[in-house]
PDB file of C-alpha atoms in Angstrom:
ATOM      1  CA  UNK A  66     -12.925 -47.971   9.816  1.00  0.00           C
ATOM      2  CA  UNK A  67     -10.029 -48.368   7.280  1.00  0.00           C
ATOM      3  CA  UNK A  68     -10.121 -46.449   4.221  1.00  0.00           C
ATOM      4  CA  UNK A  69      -9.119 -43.740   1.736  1.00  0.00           C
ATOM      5  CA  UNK A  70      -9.525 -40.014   2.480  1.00  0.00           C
ATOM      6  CA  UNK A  71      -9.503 -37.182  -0.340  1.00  0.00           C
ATOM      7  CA  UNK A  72      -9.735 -33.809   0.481  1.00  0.00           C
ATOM      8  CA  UNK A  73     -11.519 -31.185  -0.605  1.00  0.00           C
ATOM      9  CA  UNK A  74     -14.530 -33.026  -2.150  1.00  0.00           C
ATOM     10  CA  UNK A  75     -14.556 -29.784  -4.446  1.00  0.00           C
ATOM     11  CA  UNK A  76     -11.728 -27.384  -5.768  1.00  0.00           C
ATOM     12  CA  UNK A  77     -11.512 -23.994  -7.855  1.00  0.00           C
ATOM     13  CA  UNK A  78      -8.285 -23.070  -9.542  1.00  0.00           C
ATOM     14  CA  UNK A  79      -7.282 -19.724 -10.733  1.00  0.00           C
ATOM     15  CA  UNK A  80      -5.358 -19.624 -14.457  1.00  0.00           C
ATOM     16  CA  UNK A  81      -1.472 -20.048 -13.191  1.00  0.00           C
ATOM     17  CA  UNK A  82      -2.194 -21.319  -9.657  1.00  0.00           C
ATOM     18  CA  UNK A  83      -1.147 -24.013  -8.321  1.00  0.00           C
ATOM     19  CA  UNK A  84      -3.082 -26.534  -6.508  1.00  0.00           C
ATOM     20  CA  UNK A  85      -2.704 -29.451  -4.572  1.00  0.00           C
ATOM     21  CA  UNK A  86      -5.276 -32.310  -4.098  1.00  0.00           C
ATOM     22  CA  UNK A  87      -4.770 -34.477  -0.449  1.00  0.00           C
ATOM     23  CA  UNK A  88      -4.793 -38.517  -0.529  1.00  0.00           C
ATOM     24  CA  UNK A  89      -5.052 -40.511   3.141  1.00  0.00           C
ATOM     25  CA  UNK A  90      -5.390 -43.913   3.431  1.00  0.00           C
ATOM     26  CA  UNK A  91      -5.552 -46.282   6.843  1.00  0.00           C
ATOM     27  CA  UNK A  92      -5.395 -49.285   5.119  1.00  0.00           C
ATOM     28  CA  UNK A  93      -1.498 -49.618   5.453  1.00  0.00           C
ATOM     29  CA  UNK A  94      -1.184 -49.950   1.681  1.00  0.00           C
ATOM     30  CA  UNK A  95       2.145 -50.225  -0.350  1.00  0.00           C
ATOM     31  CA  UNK A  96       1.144 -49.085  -3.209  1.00  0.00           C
ATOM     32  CA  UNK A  97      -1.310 -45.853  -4.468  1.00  0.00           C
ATOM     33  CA  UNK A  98      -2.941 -43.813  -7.656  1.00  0.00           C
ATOM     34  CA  UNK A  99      -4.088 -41.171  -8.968  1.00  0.00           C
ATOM     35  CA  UNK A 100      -6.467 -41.353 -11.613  1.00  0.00           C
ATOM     36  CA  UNK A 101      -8.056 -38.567 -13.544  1.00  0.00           C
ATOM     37  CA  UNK A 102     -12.075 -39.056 -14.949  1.00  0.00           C
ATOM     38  CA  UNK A 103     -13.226 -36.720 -17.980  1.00  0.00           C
ATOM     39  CA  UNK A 104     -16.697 -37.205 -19.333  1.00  0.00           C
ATOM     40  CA  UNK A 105     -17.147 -39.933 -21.947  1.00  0.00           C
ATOM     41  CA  UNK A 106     -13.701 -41.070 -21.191  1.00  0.00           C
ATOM     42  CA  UNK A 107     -12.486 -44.333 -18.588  1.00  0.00           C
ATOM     43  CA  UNK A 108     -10.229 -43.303 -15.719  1.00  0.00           C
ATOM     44  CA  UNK A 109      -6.513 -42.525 -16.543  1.00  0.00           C
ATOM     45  CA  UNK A 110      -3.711 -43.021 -14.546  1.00  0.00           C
ATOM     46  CA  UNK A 111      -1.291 -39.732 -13.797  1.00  0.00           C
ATOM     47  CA  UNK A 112       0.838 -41.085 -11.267  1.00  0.00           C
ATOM     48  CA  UNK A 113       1.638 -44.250  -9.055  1.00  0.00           C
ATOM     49  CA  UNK A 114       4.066 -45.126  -6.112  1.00  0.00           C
ATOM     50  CA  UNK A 115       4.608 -48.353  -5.242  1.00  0.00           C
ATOM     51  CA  UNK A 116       6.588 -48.235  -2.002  1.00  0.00           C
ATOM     52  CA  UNK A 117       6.913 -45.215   0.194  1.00  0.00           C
ATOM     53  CA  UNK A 118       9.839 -42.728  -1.611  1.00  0.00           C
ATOM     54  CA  UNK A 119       9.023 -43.865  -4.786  1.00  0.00           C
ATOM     55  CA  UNK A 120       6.699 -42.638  -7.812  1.00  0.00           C
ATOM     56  CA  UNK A 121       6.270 -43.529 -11.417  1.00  0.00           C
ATOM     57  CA  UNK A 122       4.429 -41.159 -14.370  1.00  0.00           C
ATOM     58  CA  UNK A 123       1.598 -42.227 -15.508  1.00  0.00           C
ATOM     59  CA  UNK A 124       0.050 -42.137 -19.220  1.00  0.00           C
ATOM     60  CA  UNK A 125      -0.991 -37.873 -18.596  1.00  0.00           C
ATOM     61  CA  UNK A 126       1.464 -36.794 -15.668  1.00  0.00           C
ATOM     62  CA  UNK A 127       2.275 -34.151 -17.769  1.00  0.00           C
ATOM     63  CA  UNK A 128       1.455 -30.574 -15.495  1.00  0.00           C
ATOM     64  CA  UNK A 129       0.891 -33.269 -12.597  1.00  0.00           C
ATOM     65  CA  UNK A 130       3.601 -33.614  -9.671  1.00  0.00           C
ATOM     66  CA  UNK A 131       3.057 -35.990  -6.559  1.00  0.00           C
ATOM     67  CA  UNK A 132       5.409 -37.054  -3.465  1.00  0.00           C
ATOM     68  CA  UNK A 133       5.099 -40.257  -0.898  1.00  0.00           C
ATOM     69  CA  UNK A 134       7.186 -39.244   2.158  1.00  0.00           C
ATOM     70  CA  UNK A 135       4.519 -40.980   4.153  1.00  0.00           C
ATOM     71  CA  UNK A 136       3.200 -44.425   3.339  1.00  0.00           C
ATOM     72  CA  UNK A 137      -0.236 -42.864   4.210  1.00  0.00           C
ATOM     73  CA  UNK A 138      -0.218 -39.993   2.230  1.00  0.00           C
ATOM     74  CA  UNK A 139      -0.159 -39.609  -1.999  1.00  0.00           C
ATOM     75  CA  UNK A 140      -0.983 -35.796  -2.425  1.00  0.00           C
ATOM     76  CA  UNK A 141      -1.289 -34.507  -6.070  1.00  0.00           C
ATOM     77  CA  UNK A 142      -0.668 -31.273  -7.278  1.00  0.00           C
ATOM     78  CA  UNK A 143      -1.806 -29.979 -10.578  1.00  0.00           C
ATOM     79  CA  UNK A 144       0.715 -27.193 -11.532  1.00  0.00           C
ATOM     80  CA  UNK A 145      -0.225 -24.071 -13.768  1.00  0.00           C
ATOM     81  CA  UNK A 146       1.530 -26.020 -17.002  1.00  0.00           C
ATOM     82  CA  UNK A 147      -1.262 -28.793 -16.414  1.00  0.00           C
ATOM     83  CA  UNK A 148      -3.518 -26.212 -19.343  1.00  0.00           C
ATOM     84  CA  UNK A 149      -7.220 -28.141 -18.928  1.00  0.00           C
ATOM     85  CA  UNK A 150      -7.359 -29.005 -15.217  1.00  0.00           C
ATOM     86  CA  UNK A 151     -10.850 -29.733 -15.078  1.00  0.00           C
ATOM     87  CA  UNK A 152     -11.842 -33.160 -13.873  1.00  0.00           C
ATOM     88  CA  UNK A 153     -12.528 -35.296 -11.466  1.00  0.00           C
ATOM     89  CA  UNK A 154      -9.716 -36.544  -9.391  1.00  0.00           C
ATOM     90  CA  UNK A 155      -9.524 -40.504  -7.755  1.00  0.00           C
ATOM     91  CA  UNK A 156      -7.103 -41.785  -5.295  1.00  0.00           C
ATOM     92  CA  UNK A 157      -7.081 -45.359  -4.638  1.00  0.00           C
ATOM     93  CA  UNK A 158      -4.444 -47.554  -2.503  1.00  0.00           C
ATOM     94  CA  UNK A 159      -4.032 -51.413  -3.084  1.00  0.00           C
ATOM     95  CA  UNK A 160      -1.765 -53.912  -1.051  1.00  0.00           C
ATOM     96  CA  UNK A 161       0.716 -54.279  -3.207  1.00  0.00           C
ATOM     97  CA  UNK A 162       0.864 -53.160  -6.773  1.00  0.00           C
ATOM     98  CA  UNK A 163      -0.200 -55.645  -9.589  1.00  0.00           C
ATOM     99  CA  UNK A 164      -2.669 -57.045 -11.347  1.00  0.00           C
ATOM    100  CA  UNK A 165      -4.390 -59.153  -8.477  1.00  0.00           C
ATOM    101  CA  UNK A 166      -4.992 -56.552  -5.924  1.00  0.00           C
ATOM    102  CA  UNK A 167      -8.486 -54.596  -5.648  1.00  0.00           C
ATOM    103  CA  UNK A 168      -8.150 -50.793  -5.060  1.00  0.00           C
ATOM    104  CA  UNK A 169      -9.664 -49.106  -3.263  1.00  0.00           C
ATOM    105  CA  UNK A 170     -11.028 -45.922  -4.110  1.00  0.00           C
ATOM    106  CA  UNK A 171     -11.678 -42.282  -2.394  1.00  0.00           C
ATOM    107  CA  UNK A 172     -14.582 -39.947  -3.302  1.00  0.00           C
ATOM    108  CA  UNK A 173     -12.611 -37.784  -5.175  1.00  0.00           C
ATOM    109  CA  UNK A 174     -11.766 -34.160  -5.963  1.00  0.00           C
ATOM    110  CA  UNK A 175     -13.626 -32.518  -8.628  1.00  0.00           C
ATOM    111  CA  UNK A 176     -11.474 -29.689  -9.917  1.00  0.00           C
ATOM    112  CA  UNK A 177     -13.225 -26.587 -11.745  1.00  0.00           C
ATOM    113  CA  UNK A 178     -11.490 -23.240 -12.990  1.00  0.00           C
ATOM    114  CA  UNK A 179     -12.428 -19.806 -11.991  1.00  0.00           C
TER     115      UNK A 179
ATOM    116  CA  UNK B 216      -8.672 -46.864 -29.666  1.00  0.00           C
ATOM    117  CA  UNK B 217      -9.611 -47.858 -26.628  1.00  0.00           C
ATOM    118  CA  UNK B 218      -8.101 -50.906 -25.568  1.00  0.00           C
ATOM    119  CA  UNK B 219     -11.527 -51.994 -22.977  1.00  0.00           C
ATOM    120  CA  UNK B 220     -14.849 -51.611 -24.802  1.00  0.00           C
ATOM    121  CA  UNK B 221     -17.810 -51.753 -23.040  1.00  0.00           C
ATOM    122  CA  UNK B 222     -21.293 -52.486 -23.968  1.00  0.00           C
ATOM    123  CA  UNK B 223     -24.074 -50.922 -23.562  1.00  0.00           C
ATOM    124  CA  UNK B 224     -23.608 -47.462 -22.640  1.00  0.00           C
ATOM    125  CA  UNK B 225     -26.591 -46.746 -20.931  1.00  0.00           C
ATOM    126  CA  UNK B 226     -28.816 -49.264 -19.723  1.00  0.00           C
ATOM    127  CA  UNK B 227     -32.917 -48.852 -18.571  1.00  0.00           C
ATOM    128  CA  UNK B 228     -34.248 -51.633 -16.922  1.00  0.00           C
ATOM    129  CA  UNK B 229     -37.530 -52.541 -14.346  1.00  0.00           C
ATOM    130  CA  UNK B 230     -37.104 -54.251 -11.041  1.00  0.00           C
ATOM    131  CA  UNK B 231     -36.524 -58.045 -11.358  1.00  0.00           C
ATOM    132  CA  UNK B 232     -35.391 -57.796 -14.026  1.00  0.00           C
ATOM    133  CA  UNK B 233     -31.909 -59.736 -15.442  1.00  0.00           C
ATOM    134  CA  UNK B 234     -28.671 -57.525 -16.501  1.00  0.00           C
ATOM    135  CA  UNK B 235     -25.742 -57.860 -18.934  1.00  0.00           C
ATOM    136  CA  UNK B 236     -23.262 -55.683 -19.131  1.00  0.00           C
ATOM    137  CA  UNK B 237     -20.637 -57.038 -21.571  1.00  0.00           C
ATOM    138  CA  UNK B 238     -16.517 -55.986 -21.789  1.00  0.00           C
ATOM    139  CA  UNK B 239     -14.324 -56.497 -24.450  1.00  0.00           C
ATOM    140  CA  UNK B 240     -10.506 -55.738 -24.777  1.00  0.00           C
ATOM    141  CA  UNK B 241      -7.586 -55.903 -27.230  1.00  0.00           C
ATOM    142  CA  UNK B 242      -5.079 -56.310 -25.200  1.00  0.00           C
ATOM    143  CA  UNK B 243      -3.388 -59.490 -23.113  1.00  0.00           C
ATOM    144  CA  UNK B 244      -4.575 -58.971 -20.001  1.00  0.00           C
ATOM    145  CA  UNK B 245      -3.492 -60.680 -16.267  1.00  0.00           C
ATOM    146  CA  UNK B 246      -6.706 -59.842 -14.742  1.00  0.00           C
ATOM    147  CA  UNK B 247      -9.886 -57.913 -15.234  1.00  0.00           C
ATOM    148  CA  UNK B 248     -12.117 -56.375 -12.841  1.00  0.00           C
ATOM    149  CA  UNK B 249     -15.230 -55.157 -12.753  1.00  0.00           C
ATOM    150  CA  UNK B 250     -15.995 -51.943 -10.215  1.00  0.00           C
ATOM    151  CA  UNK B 251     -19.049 -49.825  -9.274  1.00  0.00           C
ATOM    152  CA  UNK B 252     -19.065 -46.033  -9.233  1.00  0.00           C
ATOM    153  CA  UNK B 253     -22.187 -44.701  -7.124  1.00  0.00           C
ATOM    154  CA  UNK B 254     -23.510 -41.250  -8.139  1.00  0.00           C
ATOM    155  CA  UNK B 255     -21.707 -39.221  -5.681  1.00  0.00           C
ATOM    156  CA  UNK B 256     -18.440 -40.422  -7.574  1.00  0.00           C
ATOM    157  CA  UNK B 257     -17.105 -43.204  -5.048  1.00  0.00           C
ATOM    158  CA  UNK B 258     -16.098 -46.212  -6.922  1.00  0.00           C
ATOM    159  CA  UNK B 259     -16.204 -49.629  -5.311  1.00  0.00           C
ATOM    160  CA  UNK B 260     -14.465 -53.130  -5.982  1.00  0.00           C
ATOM    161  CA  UNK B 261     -16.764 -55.382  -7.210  1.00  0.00           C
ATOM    162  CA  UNK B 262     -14.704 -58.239  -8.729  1.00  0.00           C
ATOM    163  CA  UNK B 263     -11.190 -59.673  -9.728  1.00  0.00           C
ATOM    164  CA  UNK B 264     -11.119 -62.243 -12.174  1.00  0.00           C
ATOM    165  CA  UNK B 265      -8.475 -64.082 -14.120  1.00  0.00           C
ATOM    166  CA  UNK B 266     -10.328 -66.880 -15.600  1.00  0.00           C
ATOM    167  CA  UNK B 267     -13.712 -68.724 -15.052  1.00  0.00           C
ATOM    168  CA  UNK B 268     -16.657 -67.046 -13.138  1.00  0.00           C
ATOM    169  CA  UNK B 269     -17.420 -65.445  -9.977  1.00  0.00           C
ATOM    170  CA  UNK B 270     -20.513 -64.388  -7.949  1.00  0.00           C
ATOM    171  CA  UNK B 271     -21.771 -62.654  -5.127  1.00  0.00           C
ATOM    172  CA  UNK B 272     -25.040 -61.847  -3.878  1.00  0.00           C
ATOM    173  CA  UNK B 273     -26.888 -61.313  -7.143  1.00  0.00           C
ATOM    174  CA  UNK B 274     -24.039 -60.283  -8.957  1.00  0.00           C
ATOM    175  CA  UNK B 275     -22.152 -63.046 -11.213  1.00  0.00           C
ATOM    176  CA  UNK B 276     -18.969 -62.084 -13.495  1.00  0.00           C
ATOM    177  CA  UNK B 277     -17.514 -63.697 -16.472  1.00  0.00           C
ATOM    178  CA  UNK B 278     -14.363 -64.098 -18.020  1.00  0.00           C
ATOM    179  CA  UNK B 279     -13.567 -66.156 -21.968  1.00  0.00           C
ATOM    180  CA  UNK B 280      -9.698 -65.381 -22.194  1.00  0.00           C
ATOM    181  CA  UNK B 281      -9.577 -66.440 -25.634  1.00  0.00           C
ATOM    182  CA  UNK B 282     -12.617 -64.303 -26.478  1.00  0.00           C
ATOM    183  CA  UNK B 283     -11.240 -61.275 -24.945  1.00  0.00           C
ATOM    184  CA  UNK B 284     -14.172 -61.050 -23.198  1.00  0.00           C
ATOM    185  CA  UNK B 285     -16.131 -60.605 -20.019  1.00  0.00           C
ATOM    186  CA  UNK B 286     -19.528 -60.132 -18.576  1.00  0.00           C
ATOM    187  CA  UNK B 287     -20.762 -58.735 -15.439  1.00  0.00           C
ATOM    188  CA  UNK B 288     -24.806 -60.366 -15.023  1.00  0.00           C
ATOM    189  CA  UNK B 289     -26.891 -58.945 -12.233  1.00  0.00           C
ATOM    190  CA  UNK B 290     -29.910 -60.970 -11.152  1.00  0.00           C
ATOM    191  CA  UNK B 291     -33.393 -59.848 -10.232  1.00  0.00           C
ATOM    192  CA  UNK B 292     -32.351 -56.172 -10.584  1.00  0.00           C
ATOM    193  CA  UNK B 293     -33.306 -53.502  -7.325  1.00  0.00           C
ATOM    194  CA  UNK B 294     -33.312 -49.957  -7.784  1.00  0.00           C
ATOM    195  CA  UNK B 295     -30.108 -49.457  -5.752  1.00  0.00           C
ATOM    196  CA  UNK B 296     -28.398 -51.481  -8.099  1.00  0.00           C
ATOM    197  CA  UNK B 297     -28.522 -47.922 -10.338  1.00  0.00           C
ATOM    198  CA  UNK B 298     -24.450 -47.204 -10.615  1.00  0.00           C
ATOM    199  CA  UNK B 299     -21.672 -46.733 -13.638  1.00  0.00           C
ATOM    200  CA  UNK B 300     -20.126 -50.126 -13.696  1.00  0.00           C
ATOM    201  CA  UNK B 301     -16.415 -50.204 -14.818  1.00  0.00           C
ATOM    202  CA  UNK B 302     -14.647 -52.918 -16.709  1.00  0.00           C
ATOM    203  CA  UNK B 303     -10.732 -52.313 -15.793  1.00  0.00           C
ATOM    204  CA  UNK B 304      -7.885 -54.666 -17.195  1.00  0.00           C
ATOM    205  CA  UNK B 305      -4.056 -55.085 -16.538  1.00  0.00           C
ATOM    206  CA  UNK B 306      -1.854 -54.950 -18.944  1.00  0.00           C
ATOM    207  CA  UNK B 307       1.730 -53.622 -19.654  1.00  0.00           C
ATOM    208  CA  UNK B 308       1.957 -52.939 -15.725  1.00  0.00           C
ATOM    209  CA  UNK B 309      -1.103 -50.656 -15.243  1.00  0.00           C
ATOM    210  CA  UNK B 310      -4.660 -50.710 -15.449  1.00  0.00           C
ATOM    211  CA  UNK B 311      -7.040 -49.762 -18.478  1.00  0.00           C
ATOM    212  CA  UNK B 312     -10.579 -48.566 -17.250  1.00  0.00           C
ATOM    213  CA  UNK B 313     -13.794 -48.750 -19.793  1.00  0.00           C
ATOM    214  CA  UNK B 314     -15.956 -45.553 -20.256  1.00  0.00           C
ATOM    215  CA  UNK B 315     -18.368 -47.116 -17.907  1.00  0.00           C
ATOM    216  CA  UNK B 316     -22.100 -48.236 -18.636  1.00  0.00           C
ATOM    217  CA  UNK B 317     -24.420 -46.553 -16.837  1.00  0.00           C
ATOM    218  CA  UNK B 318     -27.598 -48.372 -15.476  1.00  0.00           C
ATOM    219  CA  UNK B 319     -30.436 -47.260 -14.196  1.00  0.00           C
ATOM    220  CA  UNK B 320     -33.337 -49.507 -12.786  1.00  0.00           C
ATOM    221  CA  UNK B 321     -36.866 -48.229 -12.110  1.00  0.00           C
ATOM    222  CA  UNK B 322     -39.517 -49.664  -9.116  1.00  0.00           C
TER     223      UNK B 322
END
Protein backbone atom coordinates (compact mmCIF):
# COMPACT_ATOMS: atom_id res chain seq x y z
CA UNK A 1 0.00 0.00 0.00
CA UNK A 2 1.03 3.60 -0.97
CA UNK A 3 1.71 5.98 1.67
CA UNK A 4 3.79 8.24 3.91
CA UNK A 5 6.42 6.88 6.33
CA UNK A 6 7.89 8.98 9.40
CA UNK A 7 10.39 7.68 11.45
CA UNK A 8 10.92 7.45 14.75
CA UNK A 9 7.29 7.70 16.02
CA UNK A 10 9.14 9.25 19.17
CA UNK A 11 12.44 11.36 19.60
CA UNK A 12 14.60 12.82 22.62
CA UNK A 13 17.00 15.64 21.97
CA UNK A 14 19.83 16.68 24.09
CA UNK A 15 20.34 20.82 24.56
CA UNK A 16 22.82 21.53 21.36
CA UNK A 17 22.19 18.27 19.45
CA UNK A 18 21.19 17.95 16.45
CA UNK A 19 18.49 15.83 15.18
CA UNK A 20 17.02 14.71 12.19
CA UNK A 21 13.37 13.52 11.65
CA UNK A 22 12.90 10.85 8.35
CA UNK A 23 9.92 11.47 5.71
CA UNK A 24 9.09 8.41 2.98
CA UNK A 25 6.45 8.48 0.79
CA UNK A 26 5.35 5.73 -2.13
CA UNK A 27 2.88 7.74 -3.50
CA UNK A 28 5.23 9.27 -6.25
CA UNK A 29 4.37 12.77 -5.07
CA UNK A 30 5.87 16.11 -6.43
CA UNK A 31 5.44 18.01 -3.85
CA UNK A 32 5.94 17.55 0.34
CA UNK A 33 5.69 19.33 4.05
CA UNK A 34 6.59 19.59 7.08
CA UNK A 35 4.35 20.86 9.53
CA UNK A 36 4.94 21.44 13.18
CA UNK A 37 1.68 20.92 15.91
CA UNK A 38 1.98 22.73 19.46
CA UNK A 39 -0.91 22.41 21.84
CA UNK A 40 -3.77 24.88 21.40
CA UNK A 41 -2.21 25.95 18.21
CA UNK A 42 -3.24 24.67 14.19
CA UNK A 43 -0.40 23.03 12.27
CA UNK A 44 2.39 25.33 10.87
CA UNK A 45 4.27 24.92 7.97
CA UNK A 46 8.40 24.90 8.37
CA UNK A 47 9.34 23.84 5.09
CA UNK A 48 8.02 22.70 1.55
CA UNK A 49 9.59 21.34 -1.77
CA UNK A 50 7.77 21.27 -4.62
CA UNK A 51 9.84 19.31 -7.13
CA UNK A 52 12.74 17.10 -6.24
CA UNK A 53 16.05 19.67 -5.61
CA UNK A 54 14.00 22.25 -4.53
CA UNK A 55 12.74 23.68 -1.00
CA UNK A 56 11.03 26.78 0.19
CA UNK A 57 10.93 28.21 4.15
CA UNK A 58 8.07 28.07 5.66
CA UNK A 59 6.33 30.62 8.24
CA UNK A 60 8.91 29.00 11.46
CA UNK A 61 11.92 27.39 9.43
CA UNK A 62 13.92 29.24 11.59
CA UNK A 63 16.50 26.36 13.52
CA UNK A 64 14.80 23.94 10.84
CA UNK A 65 16.94 22.65 7.70
CA UNK A 66 15.52 19.99 5.14
CA UNK A 67 16.94 18.49 1.67
CA UNK A 68 14.95 16.54 -1.36
CA UNK A 69 17.71 14.66 -3.26
CA UNK A 70 15.15 11.94 -3.63
CA UNK A 71 11.60 12.54 -4.77
CA UNK A 72 10.71 9.99 -1.99
CA UNK A 73 12.39 11.34 0.75
CA UNK A 74 11.79 15.03 2.76
CA UNK A 75 13.96 14.49 5.99
CA UNK A 76 13.91 17.38 8.58
CA UNK A 77 16.41 18.27 10.87
CA UNK A 78 15.90 20.47 13.83
CA UNK A 79 19.36 22.07 14.55
CA UNK A 80 20.55 23.17 18.15
CA UNK A 81 19.56 27.09 17.15
CA UNK A 82 15.85 25.69 16.76
CA UNK A 83 15.64 26.87 21.10
CA UNK A 84 11.93 25.09 21.91
CA UNK A 85 12.02 21.89 19.84
CA UNK A 86 9.26 20.28 21.44
CA UNK A 87 6.37 19.25 19.25
CA UNK A 88 4.89 17.12 17.23
CA UNK A 89 6.25 16.75 13.79
CA UNK A 90 3.83 15.95 10.34
CA UNK A 91 5.00 15.07 6.96
CA UNK A 92 2.54 15.00 4.28
CA UNK A 93 3.10 14.63 0.30
CA UNK A 94 0.42 15.87 -2.28
CA UNK A 95 0.50 15.47 -6.20
CA UNK A 96 1.36 18.54 -7.05
CA UNK A 97 1.50 21.59 -4.89
CA UNK A 98 -1.62 23.93 -4.70
CA UNK A 99 -4.62 24.55 -3.38
CA UNK A 100 -6.65 21.54 -4.95
CA UNK A 101 -4.58 18.65 -3.92
CA UNK A 102 -5.35 16.55 -0.59
CA UNK A 103 -2.22 15.65 1.49
CA UNK A 104 -1.57 13.14 2.78
CA UNK A 105 -0.31 12.82 6.10
CA UNK A 106 2.31 10.51 8.20
CA UNK A 107 1.94 9.66 11.92
CA UNK A 108 4.39 11.90 12.95
CA UNK A 109 7.42 12.47 15.19
CA UNK A 110 6.84 13.74 18.55
CA UNK A 111 10.01 15.45 19.67
CA UNK A 112 10.75 15.83 23.58
CA UNK A 113 14.05 17.24 25.28
CA UNK A 114 16.18 15.46 27.72
CA UNK B 1 -5.04 36.50 14.85
CA UNK B 2 -5.71 33.54 13.48
CA UNK B 3 -6.74 33.72 10.07
CA UNK B 4 -9.18 30.04 10.34
CA UNK B 5 -11.45 30.08 13.41
CA UNK B 6 -13.08 27.20 14.38
CA UNK B 7 -16.07 26.53 16.42
CA UNK B 8 -16.63 24.69 19.00
CA UNK B 9 -13.60 23.61 20.63
CA UNK B 10 -14.63 20.65 22.21
CA UNK B 11 -17.65 18.92 21.38
CA UNK B 12 -19.74 15.99 23.68
CA UNK B 13 -22.28 14.32 21.94
CA UNK B 14 -24.50 10.69 22.26
CA UNK B 15 -24.76 8.22 19.46
CA UNK B 16 -27.23 9.29 16.70
CA UNK B 17 -26.90 12.12 17.31
CA UNK B 18 -26.37 15.22 14.48
CA UNK B 19 -22.89 17.31 14.42
CA UNK B 20 -21.78 20.83 13.43
CA UNK B 21 -18.62 21.83 13.45
CA UNK B 22 -18.45 25.36 11.97
CA UNK B 23 -15.07 27.28 10.24
CA UNK B 24 -14.60 30.69 9.68
CA UNK B 25 -11.65 32.61 7.98
CA UNK B 26 -10.42 36.12 7.12
CA UNK B 27 -8.66 35.53 4.46
CA UNK B 28 -9.44 34.91 0.41
CA UNK B 29 -9.15 31.56 0.17
CA UNK B 30 -8.88 29.01 -3.22
CA UNK B 31 -10.01 26.09 -1.33
CA UNK B 32 -10.76 24.80 2.11
CA UNK B 33 -10.56 21.47 3.49
CA UNK B 34 -11.66 19.80 6.17
CA UNK B 35 -9.25 16.77 7.71
CA UNK B 36 -9.47 14.26 10.60
CA UNK B 37 -6.70 13.69 13.12
CA UNK B 38 -7.28 10.22 15.03
CA UNK B 39 -5.83 10.03 18.57
CA UNK B 40 -2.65 8.40 17.78
CA UNK B 41 -1.83 11.72 15.78
CA UNK B 42 -2.45 10.50 12.04
CA UNK B 43 -4.41 13.03 10.21
CA UNK B 44 -6.63 12.04 7.31
CA UNK B 45 -8.21 13.91 4.19
CA UNK B 46 -11.61 14.26 4.62
CA UNK B 47 -12.70 16.94 2.09
CA UNK B 48 -11.70 19.62 -0.60
CA UNK B 49 -14.06 22.16 -1.32
CA UNK B 50 -14.12 25.33 -3.34
CA UNK B 51 -17.69 26.18 -3.45
CA UNK B 52 -21.11 24.42 -2.84
CA UNK B 53 -21.36 21.16 -0.72
CA UNK B 54 -20.00 17.81 -0.52
CA UNK B 55 -20.78 14.47 1.22
CA UNK B 56 -19.71 11.17 1.95
CA UNK B 57 -20.96 8.47 3.96
CA UNK B 58 -22.47 10.43 6.83
CA UNK B 59 -20.28 13.18 6.54
CA UNK B 60 -21.57 16.40 4.50
CA UNK B 61 -19.31 19.73 4.16
CA UNK B 62 -20.19 23.23 3.45
CA UNK B 63 -18.79 26.08 1.91
CA UNK B 64 -20.64 30.21 1.72
CA UNK B 65 -17.62 32.06 -0.04
CA UNK B 66 -19.07 35.28 0.64
CA UNK B 67 -19.65 34.34 4.28
CA UNK B 68 -16.21 33.20 4.81
CA UNK B 69 -17.56 30.30 6.02
CA UNK B 70 -17.81 26.55 6.17
CA UNK B 71 -19.35 23.67 7.95
CA UNK B 72 -18.44 20.15 8.31
CA UNK B 73 -22.15 18.17 9.53
CA UNK B 74 -21.85 14.57 10.57
CA UNK B 75 -25.05 12.53 10.61
CA UNK B 76 -26.28 9.98 13.11
CA UNK B 77 -22.99 10.25 15.07
CA UNK B 78 -20.95 6.57 16.06
CA UNK B 79 -18.46 6.48 18.62
CA UNK B 80 -15.58 6.08 16.13
CA UNK B 81 -16.47 9.20 14.72
CA UNK B 82 -14.43 10.62 18.12
CA UNK B 83 -11.33 12.61 16.23
CA UNK B 84 -9.85 16.47 16.12
CA UNK B 85 -11.35 17.70 12.93
CA UNK B 86 -9.25 20.39 11.08
CA UNK B 87 -10.51 23.23 8.99
CA UNK B 88 -7.34 24.13 6.60
CA UNK B 89 -7.52 26.98 3.88
CA UNK B 90 -5.21 28.21 0.98
CA UNK B 91 -4.22 31.31 0.74
CA UNK B 92 -1.08 33.38 -0.27
CA UNK B 93 0.42 29.93 -1.62
CA UNK B 94 0.22 27.79 1.58
CA UNK B 95 -2.17 26.36 3.81
CA UNK B 96 -3.67 27.81 7.18
CA UNK B 97 -4.81 24.95 9.63
CA UNK B 98 -7.58 25.75 12.55
CA UNK B 99 -6.74 24.73 16.20
CA UNK B 100 -8.93 21.78 15.64
CA UNK B 101 -12.32 20.88 17.49
CA UNK B 102 -12.19 18.01 19.28
CA UNK B 103 -15.28 15.62 19.43
CA UNK B 104 -16.02 13.05 21.37
CA UNK B 105 -19.23 10.80 21.05
CA UNK B 106 -20.43 8.42 23.78
CA UNK B 107 -22.54 4.78 23.18
Amino acid sequence: DGGITQSPKYLFRKEGQNVTLSCEQNLNHDAMYWYRQDPGQGLRLIYYSQIVNDFQKGDIAEGYSVSREKKESFPLTVTSAQKNPTAFYLCASSDNWGPYQPQHFGDGTRLSIL
Amino acid sequence: KNEVEQSPQNLTAQEGEFITINCSYSVGISALHWLQQHPGGGIVSLFMLSSGKKKHGRLIATINIQEKHSSLHITASHPRDSAVYICAVWAVNQFYFGTGTSLTVIP
